[in-house]
Short mmCIF file of C-alpha atoms and ligand atoms in Angstrom, two decimals:
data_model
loop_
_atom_site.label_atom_id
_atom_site.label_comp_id
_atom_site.label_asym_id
_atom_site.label_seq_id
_atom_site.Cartn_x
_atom_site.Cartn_y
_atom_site.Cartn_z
CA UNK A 5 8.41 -5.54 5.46
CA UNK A 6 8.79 -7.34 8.61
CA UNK A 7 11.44 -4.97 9.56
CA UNK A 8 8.98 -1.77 8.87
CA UNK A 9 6.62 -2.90 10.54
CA UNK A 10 8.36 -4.41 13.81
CA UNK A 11 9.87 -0.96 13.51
CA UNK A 12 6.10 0.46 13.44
CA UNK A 13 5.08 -1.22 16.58
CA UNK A 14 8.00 -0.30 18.41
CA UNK A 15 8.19 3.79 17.66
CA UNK A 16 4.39 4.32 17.37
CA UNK A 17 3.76 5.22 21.11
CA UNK A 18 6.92 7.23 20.89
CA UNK A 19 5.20 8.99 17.94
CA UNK A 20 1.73 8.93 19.08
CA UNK A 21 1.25 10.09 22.91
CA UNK A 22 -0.59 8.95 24.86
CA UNK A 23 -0.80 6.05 22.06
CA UNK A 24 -4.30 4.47 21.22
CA UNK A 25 -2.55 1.32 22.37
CA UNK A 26 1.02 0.06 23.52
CA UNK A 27 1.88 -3.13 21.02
CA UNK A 28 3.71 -5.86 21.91
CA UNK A 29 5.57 -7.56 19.73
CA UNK A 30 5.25 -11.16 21.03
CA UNK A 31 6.08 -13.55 18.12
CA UNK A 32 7.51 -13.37 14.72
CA UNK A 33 6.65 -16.52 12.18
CA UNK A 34 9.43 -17.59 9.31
CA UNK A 35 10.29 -19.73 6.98
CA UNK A 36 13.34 -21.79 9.41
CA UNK A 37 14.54 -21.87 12.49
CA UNK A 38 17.20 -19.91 11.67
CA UNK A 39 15.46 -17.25 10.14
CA UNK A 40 12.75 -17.03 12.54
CA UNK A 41 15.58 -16.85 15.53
CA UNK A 42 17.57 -14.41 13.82
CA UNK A 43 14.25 -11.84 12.97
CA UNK A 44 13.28 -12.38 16.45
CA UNK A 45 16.35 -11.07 18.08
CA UNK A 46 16.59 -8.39 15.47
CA UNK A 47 13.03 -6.87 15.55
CA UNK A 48 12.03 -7.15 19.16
CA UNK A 49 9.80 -10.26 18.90
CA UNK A 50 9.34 -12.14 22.94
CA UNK A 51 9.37 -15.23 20.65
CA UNK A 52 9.69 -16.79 17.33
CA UNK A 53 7.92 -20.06 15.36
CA UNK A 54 7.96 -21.28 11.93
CA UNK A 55 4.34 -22.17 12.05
CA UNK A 56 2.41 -18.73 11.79
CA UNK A 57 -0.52 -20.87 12.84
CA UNK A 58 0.56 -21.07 16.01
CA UNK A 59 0.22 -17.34 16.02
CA UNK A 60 -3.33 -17.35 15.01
CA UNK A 61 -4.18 -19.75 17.74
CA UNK A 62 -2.58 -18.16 20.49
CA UNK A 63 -5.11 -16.73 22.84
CA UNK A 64 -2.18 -14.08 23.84
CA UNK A 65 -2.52 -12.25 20.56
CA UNK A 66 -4.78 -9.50 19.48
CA UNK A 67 -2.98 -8.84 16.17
CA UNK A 68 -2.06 -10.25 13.40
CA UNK A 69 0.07 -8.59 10.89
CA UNK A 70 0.62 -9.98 7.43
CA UNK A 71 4.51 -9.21 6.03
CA UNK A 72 4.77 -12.48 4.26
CA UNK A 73 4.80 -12.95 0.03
CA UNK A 74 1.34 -11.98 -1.83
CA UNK A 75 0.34 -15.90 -2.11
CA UNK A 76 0.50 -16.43 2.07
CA UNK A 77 -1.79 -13.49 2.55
CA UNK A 78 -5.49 -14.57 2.19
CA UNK A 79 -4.96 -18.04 4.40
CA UNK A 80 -3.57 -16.38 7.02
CA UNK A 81 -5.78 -13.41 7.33
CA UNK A 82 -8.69 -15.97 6.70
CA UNK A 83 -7.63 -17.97 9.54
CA UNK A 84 -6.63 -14.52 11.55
CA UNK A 85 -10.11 -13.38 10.96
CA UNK A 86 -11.90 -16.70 12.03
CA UNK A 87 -9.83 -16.70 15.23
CA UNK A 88 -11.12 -13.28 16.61
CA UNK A 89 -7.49 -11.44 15.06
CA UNK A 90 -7.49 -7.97 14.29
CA UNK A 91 -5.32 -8.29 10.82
CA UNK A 92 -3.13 -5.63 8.75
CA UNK A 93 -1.88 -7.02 5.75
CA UNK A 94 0.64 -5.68 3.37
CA UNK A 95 -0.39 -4.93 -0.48
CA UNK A 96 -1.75 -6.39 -2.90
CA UNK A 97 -4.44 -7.45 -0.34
CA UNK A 98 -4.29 -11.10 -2.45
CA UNK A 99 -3.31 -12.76 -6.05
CA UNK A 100 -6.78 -12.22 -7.10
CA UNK A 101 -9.86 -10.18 -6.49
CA UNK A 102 -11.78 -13.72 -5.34
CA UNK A 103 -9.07 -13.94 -2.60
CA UNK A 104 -9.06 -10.65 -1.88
CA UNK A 105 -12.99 -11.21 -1.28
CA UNK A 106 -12.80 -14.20 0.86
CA UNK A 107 -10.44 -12.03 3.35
CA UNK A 108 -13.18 -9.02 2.85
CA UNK A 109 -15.53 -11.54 4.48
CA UNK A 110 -14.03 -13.44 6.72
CA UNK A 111 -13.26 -10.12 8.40
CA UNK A 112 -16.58 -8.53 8.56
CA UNK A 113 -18.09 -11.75 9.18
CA UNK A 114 -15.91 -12.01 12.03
CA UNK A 115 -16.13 -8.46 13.03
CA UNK A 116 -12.50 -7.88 13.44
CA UNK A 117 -11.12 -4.72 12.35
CA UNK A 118 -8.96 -4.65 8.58
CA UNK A 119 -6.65 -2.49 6.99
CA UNK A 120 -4.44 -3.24 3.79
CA UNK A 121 -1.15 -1.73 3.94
CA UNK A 122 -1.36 1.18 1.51
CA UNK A 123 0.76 3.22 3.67
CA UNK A 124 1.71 6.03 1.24
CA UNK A 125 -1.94 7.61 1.89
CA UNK A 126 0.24 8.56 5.71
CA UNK A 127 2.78 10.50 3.78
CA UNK A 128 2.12 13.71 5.26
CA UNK A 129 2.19 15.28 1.82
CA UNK A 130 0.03 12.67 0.28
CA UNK A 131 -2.48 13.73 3.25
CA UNK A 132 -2.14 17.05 3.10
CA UNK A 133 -3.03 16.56 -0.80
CA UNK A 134 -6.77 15.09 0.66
CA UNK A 135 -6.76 17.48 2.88
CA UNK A 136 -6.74 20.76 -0.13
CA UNK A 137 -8.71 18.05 -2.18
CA UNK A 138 -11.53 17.58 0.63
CA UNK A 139 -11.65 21.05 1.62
CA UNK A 140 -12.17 22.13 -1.79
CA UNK A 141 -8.51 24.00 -2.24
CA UNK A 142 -8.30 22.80 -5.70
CA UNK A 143 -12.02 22.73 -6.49
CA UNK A 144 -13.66 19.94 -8.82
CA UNK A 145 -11.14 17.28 -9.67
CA UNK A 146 -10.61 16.58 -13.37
CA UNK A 147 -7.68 14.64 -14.02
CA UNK A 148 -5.29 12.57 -11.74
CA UNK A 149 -2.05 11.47 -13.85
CA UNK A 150 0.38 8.73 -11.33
CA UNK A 151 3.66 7.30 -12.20
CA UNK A 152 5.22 4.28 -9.91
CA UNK A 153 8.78 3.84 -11.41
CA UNK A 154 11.62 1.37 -9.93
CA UNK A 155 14.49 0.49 -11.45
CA UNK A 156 15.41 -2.92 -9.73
CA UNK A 157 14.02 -4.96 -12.25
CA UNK A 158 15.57 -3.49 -15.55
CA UNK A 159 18.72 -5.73 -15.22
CA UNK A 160 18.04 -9.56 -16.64
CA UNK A 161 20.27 -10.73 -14.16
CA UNK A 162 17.94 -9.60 -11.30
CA UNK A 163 17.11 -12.89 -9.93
CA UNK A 164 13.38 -14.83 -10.48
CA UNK A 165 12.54 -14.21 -7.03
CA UNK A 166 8.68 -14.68 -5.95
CA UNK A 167 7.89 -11.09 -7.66
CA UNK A 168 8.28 -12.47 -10.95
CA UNK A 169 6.05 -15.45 -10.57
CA UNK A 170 2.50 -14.99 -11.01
CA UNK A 171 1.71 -18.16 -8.72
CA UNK A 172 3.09 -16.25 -5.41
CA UNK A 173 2.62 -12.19 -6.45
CA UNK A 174 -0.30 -12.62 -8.77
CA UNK A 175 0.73 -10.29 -10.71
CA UNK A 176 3.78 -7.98 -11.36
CA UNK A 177 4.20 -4.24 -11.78
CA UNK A 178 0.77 -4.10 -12.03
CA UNK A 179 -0.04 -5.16 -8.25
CA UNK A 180 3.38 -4.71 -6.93
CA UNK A 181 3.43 -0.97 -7.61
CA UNK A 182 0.80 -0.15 -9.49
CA UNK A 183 -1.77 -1.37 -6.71
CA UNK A 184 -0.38 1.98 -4.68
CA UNK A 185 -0.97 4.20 -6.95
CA UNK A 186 -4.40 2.90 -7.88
CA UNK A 187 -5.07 3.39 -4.21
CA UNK A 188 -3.90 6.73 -3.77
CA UNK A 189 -6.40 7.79 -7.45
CA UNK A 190 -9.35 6.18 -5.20
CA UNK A 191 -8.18 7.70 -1.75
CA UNK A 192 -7.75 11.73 -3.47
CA UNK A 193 -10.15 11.27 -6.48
CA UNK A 194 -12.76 8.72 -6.23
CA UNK A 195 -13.90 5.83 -7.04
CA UNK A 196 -12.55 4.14 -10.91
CA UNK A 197 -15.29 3.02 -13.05
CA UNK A 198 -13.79 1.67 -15.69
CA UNK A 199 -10.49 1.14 -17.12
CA UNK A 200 -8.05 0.48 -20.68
CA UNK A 201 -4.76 -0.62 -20.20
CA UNK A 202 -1.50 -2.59 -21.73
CA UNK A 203 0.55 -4.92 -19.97
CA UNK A 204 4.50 -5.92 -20.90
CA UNK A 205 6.76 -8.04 -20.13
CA UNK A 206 10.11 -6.80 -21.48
CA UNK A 207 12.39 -9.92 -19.36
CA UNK A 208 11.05 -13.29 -20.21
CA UNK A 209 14.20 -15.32 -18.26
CA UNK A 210 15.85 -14.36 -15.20
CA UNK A 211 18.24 -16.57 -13.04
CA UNK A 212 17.25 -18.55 -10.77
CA UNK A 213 17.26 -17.87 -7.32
CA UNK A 214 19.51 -19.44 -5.25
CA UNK A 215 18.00 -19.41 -1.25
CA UNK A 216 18.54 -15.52 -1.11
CA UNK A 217 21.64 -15.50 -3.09
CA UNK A 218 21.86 -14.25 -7.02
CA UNK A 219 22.95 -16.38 -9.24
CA UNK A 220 23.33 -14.85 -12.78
CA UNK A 221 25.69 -17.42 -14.81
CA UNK A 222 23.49 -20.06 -13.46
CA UNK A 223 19.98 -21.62 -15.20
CA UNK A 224 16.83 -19.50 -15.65
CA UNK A 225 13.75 -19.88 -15.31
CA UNK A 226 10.51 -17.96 -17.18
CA UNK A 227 8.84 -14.50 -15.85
CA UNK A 228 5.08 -14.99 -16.38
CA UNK A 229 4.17 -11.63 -14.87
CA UNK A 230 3.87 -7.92 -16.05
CA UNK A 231 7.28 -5.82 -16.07
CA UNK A 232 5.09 -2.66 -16.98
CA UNK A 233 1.18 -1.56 -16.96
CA UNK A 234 0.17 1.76 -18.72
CA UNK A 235 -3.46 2.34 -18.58
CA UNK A 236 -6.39 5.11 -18.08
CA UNK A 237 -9.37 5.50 -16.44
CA UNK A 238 -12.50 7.16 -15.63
CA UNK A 239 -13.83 8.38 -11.88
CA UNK A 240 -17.39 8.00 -11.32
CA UNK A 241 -17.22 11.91 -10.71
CA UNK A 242 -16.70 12.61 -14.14
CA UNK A 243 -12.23 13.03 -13.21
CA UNK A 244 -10.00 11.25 -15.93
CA UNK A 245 -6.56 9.43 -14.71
CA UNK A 246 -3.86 7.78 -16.05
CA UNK A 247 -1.07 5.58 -14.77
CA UNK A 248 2.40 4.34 -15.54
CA UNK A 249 3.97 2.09 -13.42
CA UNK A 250 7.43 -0.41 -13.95
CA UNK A 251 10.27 -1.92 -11.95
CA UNK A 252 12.37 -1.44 -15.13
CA UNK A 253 12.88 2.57 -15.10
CA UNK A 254 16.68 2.85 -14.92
CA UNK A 255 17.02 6.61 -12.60
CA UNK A 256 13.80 5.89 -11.25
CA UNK A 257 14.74 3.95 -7.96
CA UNK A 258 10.78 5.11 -6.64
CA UNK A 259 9.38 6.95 -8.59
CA UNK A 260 5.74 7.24 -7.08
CA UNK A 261 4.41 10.60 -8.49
CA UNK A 262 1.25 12.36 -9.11
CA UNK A 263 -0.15 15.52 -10.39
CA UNK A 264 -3.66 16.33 -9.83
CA UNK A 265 -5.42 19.23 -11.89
CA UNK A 266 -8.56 20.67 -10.34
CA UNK A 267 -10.99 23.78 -11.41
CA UNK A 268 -8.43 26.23 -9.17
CA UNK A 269 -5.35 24.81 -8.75
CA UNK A 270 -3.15 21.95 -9.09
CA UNK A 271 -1.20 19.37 -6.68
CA UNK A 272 2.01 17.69 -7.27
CA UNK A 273 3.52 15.01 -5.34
CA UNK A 274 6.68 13.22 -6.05
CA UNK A 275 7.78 10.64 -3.29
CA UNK A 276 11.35 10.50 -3.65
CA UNK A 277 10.45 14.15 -2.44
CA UNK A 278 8.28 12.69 0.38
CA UNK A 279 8.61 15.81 2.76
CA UNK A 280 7.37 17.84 -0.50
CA UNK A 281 3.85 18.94 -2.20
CA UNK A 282 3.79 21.36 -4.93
CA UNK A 283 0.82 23.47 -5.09
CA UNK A 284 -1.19 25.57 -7.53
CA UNK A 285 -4.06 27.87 -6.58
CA UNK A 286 -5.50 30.20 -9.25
CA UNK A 287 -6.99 32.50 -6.56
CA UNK A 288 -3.26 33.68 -5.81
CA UNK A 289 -2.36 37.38 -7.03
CA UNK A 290 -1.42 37.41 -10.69
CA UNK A 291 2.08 37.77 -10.05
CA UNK A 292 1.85 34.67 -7.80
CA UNK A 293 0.67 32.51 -10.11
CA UNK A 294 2.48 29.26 -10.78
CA UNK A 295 3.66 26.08 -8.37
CA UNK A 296 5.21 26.56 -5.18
CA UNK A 297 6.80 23.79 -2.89
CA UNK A 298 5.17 23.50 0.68
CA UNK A 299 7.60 21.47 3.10
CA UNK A 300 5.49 19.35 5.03
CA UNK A 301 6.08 19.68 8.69
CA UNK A 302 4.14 20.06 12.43
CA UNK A 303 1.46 22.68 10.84
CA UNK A 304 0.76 19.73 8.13
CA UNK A 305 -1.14 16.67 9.00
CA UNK A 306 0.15 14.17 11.36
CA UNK A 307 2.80 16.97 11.93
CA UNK A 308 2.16 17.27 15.57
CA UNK A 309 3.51 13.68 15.88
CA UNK A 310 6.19 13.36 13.95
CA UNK A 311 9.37 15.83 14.24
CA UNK A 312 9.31 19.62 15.95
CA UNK A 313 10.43 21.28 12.54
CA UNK A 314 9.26 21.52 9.12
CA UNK A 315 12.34 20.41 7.11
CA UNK A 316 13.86 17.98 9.49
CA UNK A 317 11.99 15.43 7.66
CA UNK A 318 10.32 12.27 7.53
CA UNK A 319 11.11 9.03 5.53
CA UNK A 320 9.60 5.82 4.69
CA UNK A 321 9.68 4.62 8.28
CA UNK A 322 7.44 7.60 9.25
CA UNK A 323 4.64 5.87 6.83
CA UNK A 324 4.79 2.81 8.73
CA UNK A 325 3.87 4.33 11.93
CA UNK A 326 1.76 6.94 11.18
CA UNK A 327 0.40 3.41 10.08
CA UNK A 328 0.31 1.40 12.67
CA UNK A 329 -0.99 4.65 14.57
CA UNK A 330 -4.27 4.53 12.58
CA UNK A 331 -4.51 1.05 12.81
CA UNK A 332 -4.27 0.42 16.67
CA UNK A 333 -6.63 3.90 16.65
CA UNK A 334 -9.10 1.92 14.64
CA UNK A 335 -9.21 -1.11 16.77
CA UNK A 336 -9.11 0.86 20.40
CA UNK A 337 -12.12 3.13 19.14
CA UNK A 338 -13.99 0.08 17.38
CA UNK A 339 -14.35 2.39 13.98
CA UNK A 340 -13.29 1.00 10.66
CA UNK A 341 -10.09 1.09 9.61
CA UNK A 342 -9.29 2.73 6.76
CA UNK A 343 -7.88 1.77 4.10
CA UNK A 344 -9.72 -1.78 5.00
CA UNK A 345 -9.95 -5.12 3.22
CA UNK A 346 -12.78 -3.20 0.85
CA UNK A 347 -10.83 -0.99 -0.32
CA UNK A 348 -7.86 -3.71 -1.20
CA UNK A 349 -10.18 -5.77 -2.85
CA UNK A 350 -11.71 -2.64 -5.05
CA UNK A 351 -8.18 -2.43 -6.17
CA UNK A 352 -7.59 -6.11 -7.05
CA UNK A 353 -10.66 -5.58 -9.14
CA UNK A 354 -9.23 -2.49 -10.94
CA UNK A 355 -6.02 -4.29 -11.17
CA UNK A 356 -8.05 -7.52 -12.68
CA UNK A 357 -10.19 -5.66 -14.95
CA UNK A 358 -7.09 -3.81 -16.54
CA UNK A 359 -5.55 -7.11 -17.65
CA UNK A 360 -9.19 -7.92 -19.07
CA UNK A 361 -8.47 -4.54 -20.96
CA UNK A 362 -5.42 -5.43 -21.66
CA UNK A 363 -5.76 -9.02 -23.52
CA UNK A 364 -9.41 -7.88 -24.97
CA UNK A 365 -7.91 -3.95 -26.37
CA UNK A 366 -11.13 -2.63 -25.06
CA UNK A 367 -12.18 -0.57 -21.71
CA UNK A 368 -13.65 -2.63 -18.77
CA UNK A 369 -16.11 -1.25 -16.71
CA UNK A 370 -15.46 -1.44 -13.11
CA UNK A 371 -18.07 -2.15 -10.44
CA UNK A 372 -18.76 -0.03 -7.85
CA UNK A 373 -17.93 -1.60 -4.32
CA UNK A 374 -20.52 -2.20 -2.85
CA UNK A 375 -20.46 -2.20 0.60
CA UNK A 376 -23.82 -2.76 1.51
CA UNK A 377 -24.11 -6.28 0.13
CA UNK A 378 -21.01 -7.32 2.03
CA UNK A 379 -21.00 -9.12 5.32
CA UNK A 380 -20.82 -6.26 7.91
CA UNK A 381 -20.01 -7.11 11.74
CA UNK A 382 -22.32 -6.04 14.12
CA UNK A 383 -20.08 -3.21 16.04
CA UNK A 384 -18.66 -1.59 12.77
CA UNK A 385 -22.15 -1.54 11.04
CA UNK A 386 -23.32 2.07 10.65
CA UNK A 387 -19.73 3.46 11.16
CA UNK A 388 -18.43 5.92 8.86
CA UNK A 389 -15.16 4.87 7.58
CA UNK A 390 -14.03 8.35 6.98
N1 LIG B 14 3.72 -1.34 1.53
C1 LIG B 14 4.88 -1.34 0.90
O1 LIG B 14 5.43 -0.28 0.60
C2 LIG B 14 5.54 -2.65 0.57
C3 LIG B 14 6.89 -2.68 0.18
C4 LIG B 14 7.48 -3.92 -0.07
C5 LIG B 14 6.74 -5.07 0.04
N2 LIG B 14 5.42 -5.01 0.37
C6 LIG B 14 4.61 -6.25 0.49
O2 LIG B 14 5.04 -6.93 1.67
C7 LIG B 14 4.99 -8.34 1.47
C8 LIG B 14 6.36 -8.92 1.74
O3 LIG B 14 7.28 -8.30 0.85
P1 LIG B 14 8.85 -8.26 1.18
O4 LIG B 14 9.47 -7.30 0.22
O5 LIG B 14 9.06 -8.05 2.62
O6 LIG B 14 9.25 -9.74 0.76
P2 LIG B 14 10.57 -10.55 1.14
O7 LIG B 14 10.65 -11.67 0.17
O8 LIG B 14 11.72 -9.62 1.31
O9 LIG B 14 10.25 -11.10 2.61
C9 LIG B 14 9.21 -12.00 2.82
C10 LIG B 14 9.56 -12.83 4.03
O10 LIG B 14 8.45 -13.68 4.31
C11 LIG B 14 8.96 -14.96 4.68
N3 LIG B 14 7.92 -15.96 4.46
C12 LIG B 14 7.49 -16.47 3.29
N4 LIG B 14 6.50 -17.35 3.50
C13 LIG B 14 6.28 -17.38 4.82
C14 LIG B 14 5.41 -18.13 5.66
N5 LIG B 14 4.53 -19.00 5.14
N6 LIG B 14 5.46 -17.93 7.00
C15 LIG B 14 6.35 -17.06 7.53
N7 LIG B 14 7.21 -16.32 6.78
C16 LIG B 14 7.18 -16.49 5.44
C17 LIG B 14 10.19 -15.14 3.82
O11 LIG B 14 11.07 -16.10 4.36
C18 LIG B 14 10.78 -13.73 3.82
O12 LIG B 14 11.68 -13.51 4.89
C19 LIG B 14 4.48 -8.55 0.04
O13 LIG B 14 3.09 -8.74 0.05
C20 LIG B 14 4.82 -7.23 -0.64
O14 LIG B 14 3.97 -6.93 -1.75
C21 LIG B 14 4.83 -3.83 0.66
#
């Protein structure tokens, strides 16, 4: 992620002109010397350290963006937040919902603007989807059905790297993947109120990891996270959803997919067709009727940015700075960022109460999220974070 992102900071003004703001990427933290050299030369950074704290106390930086593993995230961005640091932080916003809460207020307390990295909301297809949705293309929403398939995980020799240990990703599938999906149901349906799922862990042992290196004749050690999550839910507007999601889906190298049904018409999105939605309207002639591909492109939401054509295409890359783009918008126009902190800790909670569901067999209701309650900061209070 460090490279996406570096890559983000770099492009957006290209991208975005005049830009809300011109980033600069000034230092990069990792793990050694060696590794924090070596990224800094490769992605741009003016300099490198393998204390990220020294990055949070820099008077220099305005920024601080959060690429590291899922168990670094809620120190740093605590830390960020307390230091005056506008922070982006990748997904799942923490291990748990209570970390995912301390960031949540830390920020506001510190009024410094938030986003979790849910960045498949800035596929343009994905946003054109809200865009039918919002506008009432599709009419009321009933259902919302998501897959999030990989296939990197189905072979027991992948190594036990950090994913598979609940101590540094919190969970697996379930917050790894699933924890997009889950966002995009919120971000195009509404808010989940409750929840019934199953977890499964199909790959008990894996090798160990060897620094970066596989090692699959060598010892293993245990997986004590999810390989798959299958669950449904109910919207607080009265929708129904279901998700699949697993890193063990041979064919499936990502597999993100939904298909929305509303009163008049129907939305499909399938990201290893990123440039794609399919579309449904019942108001089309008779002899019309059915799905028909739209290829997103400058007519289509964040178009105008991106590439001259429709059909040139975008990628993953594109996601990233369409990104960053709303992110540096956020902080230049002191509005809330979007998705923010909130809405990464609404998911943790989904995420938590489905593997309530999951070891009690029953549904789980979900709170609302209250944002009221929550700490606000003085300049975003009153804001509309749409
Ligand atoms: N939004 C997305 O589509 C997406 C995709 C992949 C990963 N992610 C998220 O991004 C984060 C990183 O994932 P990744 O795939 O890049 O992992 P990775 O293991 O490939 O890279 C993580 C890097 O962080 C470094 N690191 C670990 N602890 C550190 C510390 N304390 N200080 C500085 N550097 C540290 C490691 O040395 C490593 O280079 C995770 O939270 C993951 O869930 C998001």
């Amino acid at each position: 992620m460090g490279k996406a992102h570096s890559l983000a900071y770099a492009a957006m003004p290209m991208f975005f002109w005049p830009p809300p703001a011109v980033p600069h990427r000034k230092v990069i933290a990792e793990m050694t010397d060696q590794l924090a050299q070596s990224a800094a030369s490769r992605f741009g950074s003016e300099s490198w350290t393998t204390d990220w704290r020294r990055v949070v106390d820099d008077p220099e930086i305005d920024i601080v963006d959060i690429s590291s593993p899922n168990d670094t995230h809620c120190e740093i961005a605590v830390a960020a937040a307390e230091a005056g640091k506008h922070v982006i932080c990748e997904k799942p916003l923490a291990r748990t919902a209570e970390e995912a809460l301390q960031m949540v207020e830390a920020a506001n307390r510190a009024g410094v603007t938030n986003m979790v990295a849910f960045n498949y909301r800035r596929t343009p297809a994905v946003a054109l989807a809200k865009k039918y949705i919002d506008e009432g293309a599709i009419g009321r929403v009933l259902s919302f059905q998501g897959t999030y398939f990989q296939d990197w995980s189905a072979d027991p020799k992948t190594p036990l790297s950090w994913r598979f240990k609940k101590s540094i990703a919190g969970s697996g599938a379930l917050g790894d993947i699933g924890a997009h999906s889950l966002d995009l149901a919120r971000h195009l349906v509404g808010e989940i109120s409750s929840v019934v799922g199953v977890l499964q862990t199909h790959i008990t042992e894996r090798p160990l990891e060897v620094g970066s290196h596989d090692r699959p004749a060598g010892p293993t050690g245990t997986v004590d996270v999810d390989d798959e999550v299958h669950t449904m839910f109910r919207f607080a507007n009265g929708a129904v959803g279901s998700l699949g999601a697993t890193r063990n889906a041979p064919g499936r190298p990502n597999f993100d997919t939904f298909e929305i049904h509303g009163e008049t018409g129907s939305l499909y999105f399938n990201y290893q067709r990123c440039n794609e939605l399919q579309v449904c309207f019942t108001d089309d002639e008779p002899d019309r009727q059915g799905f028909r591909t739209i290829i997103t492109g400058p007519e289509h939401p964040y178009g105008e940015a991106l590439w001259p054509i429709a059909g040139v295409c975008i990628g993953y890359a594109e996601t990233k700075i369409i990104e960053c783009y709303e992110f540096c918008r956020a902080i230049a126009q002191g509005i809330a960022a979007e998705p923010d902190f909130g809405d990464g800790y609404q998911v943790a909670r989904i995420c938590e109460a489905i593997q309530l569901s999951a070891s009690s067999g029953t549904w789980i209701d979900v709170p609302p999220l209250d944002r009221q309650s929550m700490p606000v900061a003085p300049d975003l209070k009153g804001v509309a974070t749409t």
